[in-house]
mmCIF file of C-alpha atoms and ligand atoms in Angstrom:
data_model
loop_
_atom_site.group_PDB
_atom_site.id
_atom_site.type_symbol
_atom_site.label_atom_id
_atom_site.label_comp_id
_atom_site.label_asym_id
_atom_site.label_seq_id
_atom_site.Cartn_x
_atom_site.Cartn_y
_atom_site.Cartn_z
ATOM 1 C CA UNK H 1359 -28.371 32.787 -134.552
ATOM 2 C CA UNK H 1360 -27.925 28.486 -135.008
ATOM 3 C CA UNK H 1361 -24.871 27.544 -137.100
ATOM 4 C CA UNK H 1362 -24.758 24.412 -138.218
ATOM 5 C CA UNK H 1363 -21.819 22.356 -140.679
ATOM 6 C CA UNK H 1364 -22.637 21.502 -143.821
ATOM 7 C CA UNK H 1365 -19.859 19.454 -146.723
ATOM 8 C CA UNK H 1366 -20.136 18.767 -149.780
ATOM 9 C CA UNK H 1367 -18.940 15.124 -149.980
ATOM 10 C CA UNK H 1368 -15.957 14.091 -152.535
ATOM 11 C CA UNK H 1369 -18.539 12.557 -154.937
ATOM 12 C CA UNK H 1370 -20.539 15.769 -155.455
ATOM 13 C CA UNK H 1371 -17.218 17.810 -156.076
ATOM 14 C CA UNK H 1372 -16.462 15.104 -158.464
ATOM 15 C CA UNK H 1373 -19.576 15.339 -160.087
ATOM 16 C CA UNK H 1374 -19.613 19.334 -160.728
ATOM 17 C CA UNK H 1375 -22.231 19.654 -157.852
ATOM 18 C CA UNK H 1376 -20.383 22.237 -155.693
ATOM 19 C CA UNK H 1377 -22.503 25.175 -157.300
ATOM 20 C CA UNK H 1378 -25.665 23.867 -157.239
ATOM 21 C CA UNK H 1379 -25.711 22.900 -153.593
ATOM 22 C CA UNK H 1380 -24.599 26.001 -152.205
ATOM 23 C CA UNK H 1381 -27.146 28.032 -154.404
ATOM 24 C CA UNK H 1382 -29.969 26.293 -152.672
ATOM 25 C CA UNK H 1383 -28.883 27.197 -148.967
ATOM 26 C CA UNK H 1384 -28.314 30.918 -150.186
ATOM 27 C CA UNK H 1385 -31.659 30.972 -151.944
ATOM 28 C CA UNK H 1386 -32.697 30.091 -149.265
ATOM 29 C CA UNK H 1387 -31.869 32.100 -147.048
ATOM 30 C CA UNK H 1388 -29.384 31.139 -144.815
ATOM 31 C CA UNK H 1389 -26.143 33.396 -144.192
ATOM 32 C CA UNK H 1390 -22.305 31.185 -145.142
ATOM 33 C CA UNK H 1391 -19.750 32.014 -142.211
ATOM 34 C CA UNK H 1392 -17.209 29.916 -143.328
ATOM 35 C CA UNK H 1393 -16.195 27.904 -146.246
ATOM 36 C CA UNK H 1394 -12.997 25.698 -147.678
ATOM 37 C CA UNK H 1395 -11.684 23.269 -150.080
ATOM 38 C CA UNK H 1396 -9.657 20.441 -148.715
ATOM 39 C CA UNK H 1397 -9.173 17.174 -148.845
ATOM 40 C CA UNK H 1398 -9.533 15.279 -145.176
ATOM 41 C CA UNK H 1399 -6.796 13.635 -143.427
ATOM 42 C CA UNK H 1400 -7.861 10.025 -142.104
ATOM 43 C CA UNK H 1401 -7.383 11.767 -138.362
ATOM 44 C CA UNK H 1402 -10.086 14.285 -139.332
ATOM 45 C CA UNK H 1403 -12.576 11.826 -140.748
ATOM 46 C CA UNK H 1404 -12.382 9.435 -138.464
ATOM 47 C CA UNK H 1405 -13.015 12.078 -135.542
ATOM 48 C CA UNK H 1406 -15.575 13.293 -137.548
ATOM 49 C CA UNK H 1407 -17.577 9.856 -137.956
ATOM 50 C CA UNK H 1408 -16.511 8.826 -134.344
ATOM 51 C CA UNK H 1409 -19.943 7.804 -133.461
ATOM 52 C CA UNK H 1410 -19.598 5.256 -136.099
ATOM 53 C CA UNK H 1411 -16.431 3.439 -135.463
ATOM 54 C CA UNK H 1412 -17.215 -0.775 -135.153
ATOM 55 C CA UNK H 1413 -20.048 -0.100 -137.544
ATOM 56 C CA UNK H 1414 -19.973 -2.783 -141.014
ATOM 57 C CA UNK H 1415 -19.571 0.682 -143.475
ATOM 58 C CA UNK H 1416 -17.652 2.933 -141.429
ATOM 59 C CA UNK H 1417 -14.075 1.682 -142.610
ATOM 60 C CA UNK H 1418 -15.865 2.042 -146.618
ATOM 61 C CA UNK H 1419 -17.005 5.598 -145.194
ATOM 62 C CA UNK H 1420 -13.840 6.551 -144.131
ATOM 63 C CA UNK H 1421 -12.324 5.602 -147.953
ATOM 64 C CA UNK H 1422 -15.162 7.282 -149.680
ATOM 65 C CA UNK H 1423 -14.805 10.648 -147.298
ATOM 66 C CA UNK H 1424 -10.546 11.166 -148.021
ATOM 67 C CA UNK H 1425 -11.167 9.863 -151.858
ATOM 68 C CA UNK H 1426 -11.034 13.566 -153.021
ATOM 69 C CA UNK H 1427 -11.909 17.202 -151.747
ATOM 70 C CA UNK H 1428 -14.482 18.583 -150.218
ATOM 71 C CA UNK H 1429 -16.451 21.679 -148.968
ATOM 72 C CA UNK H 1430 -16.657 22.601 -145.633
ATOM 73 C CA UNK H 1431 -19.321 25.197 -144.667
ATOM 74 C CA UNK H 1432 -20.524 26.652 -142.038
ATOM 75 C CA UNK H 1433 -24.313 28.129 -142.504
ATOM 76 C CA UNK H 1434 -26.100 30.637 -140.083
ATOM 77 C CA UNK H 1435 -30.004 30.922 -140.059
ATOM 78 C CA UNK H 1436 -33.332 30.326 -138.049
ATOM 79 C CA UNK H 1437 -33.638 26.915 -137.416
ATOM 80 C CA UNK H 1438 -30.417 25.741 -139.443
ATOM 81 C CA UNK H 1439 -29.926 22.646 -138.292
ATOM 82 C CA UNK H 1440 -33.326 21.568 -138.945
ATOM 83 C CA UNK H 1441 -34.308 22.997 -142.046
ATOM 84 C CA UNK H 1442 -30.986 21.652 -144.023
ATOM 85 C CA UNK H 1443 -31.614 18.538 -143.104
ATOM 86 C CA UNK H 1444 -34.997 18.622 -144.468
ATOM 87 C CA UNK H 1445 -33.419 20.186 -147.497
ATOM 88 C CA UNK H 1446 -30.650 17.403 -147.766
ATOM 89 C CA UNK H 1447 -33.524 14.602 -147.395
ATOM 90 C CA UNK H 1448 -32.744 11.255 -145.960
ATOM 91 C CA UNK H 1449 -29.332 9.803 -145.202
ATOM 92 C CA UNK H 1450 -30.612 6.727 -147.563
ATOM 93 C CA UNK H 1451 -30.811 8.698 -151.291
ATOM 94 C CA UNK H 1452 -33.470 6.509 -152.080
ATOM 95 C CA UNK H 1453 -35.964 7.290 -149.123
ATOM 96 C CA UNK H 1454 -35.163 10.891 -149.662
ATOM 97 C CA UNK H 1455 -37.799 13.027 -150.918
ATOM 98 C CA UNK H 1456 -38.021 14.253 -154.234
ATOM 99 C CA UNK H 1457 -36.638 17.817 -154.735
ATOM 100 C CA UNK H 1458 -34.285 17.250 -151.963
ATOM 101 C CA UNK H 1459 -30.874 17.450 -152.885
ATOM 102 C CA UNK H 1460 -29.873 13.647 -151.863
ATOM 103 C CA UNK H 1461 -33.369 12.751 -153.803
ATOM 104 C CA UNK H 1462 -32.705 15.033 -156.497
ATOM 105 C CA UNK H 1463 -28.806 14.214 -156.929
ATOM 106 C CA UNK H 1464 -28.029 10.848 -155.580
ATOM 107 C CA UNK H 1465 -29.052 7.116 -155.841
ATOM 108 C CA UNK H 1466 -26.234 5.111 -152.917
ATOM 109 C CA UNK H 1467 -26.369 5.601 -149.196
ATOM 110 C CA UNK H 1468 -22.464 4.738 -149.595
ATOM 111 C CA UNK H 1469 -22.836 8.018 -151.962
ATOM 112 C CA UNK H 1470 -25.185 10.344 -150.950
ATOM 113 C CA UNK H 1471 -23.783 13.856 -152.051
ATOM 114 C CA UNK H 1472 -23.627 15.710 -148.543
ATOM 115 C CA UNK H 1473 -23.641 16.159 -144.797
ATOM 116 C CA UNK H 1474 -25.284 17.968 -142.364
ATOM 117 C CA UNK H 1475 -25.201 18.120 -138.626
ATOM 118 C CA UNK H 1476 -28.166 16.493 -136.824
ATOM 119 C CA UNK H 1477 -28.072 19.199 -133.664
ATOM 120 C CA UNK H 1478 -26.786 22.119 -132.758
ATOM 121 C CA UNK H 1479 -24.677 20.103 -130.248
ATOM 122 C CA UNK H 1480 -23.223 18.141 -133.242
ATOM 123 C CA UNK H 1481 -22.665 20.880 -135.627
ATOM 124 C CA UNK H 1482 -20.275 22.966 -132.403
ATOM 125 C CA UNK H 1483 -18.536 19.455 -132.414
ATOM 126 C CA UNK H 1484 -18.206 19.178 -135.844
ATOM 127 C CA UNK H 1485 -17.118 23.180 -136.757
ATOM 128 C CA UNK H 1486 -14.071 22.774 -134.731
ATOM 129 C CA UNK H 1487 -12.608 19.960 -136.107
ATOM 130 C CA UNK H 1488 -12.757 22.053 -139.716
ATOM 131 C CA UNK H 1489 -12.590 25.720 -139.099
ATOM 132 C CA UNK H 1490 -10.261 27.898 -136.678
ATOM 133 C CA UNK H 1491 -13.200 30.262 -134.214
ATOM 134 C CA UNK H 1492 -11.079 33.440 -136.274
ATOM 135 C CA UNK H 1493 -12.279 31.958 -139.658
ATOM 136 C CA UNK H 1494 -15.820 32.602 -139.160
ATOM 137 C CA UNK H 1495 -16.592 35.654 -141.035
ATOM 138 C CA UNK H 1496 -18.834 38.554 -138.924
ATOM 139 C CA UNK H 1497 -20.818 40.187 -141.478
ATOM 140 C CA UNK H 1498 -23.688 41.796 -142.269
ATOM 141 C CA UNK H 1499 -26.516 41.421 -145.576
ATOM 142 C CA UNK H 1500 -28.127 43.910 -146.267
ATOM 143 C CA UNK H 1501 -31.359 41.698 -147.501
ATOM 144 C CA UNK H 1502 -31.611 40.085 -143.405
ATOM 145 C CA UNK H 1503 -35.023 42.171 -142.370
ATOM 146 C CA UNK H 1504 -36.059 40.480 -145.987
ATOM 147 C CA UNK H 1505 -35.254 36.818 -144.981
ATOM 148 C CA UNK H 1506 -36.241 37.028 -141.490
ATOM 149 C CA UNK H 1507 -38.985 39.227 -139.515
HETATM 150 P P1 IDP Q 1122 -26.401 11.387 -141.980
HETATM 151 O O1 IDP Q 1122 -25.217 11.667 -142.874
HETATM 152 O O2 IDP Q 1122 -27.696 11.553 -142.729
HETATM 153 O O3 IDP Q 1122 -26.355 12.165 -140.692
HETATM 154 P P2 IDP Q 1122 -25.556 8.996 -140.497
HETATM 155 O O4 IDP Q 1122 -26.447 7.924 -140.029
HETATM 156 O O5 IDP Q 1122 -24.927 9.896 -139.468
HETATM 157 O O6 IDP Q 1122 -26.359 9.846 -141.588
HETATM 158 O O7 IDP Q 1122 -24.401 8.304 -141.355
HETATM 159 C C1 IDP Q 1122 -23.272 9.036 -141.743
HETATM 160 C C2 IDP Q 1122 -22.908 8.677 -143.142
HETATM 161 O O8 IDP Q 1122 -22.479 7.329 -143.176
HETATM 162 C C3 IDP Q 1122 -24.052 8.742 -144.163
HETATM 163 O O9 IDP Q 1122 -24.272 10.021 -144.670
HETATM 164 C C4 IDP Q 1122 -23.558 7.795 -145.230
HETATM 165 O O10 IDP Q 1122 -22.606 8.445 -146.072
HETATM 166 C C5 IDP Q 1122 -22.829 6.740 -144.413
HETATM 167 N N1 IDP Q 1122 -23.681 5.576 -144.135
HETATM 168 C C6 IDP Q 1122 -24.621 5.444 -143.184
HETATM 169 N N2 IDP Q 1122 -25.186 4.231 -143.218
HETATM 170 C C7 IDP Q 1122 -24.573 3.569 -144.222
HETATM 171 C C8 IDP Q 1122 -24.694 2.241 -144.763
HETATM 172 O O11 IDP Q 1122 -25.498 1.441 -144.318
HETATM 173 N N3 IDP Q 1122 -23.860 1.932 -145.814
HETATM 174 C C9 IDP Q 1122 -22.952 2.824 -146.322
HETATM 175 N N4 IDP Q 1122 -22.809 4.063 -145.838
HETATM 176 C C10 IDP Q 1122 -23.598 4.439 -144.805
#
């Protein structure tokens, strides 16, 4: 089944969001494997936004991403990667659709709430520089042959 990585950026924990955004990927549907709070070392976020070093925001990004804690998740469904980036909505909050969470919860592209990986590629990349492979939690839900056929 795809994984993909999902955080909840340091303005949404500052903002109380924490709750609402992981309801909406367990209503869902999708199945969390992993999950902390921590605040990022600037070693972690710069590997993490690697493809954007030399770009105009990315030393701004790097400030906003270590300003406070976030959540780090790891999500397991059909089609993960895909279908939380739909539900996140555009990297720009104020292209992004309404009802999704940036276009529900967010107004900046410098503040935009959340990440998600863009490929399954990406999100392997991404998991390890957050989560251990023994902290991803095998388990079972009893409600799967509900969520998927
Ligand atoms: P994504 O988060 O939707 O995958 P990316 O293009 O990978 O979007 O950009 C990573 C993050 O960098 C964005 O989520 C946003 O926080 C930040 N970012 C991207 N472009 C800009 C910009 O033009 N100004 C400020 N921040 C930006």
């Amino acid at each position: 089944m795809e994984r993909t990585y999902l955080m909840i950026k340091p303005d949404a924990v500052q903002r109380g969001l924490i709750g609402e955004i992981v309801s909406r990927f367990e209503k869902k549907g999708f199945k969390l494997v992993a999950m902390k709070f921590l605040r990022l070392t600037k070693e972690m976020a710069e590997k993490h936004y690697a493809e954007h070093v030399g770009k105009p925001f990315f030393a701004g990004l790097v400030e906003y991403i270590i300003s406070g804690p976030v959540v780090a998740m790891c999500w397991e469904g059909k089609d993960v990667v895909t279908v939380s980036r739909e539900m996140m909505g555009a990297t720009n909050p104020a292209k992004a659709a309404p009802g999704t969470i940036r276009g529900t919860f967010a107004v900046d592209i410098g503040r935009n709430v959340i990440h998600g990986s863009d490929s399954p590629e990406s999100a392997e990349r991404e998991l390890a520089i957050y989560f251990d492979s023994c902290e991803f939690v095998e388990w079972d839900r009893s409600v799967q042959a509900w969520i998927v056929e």
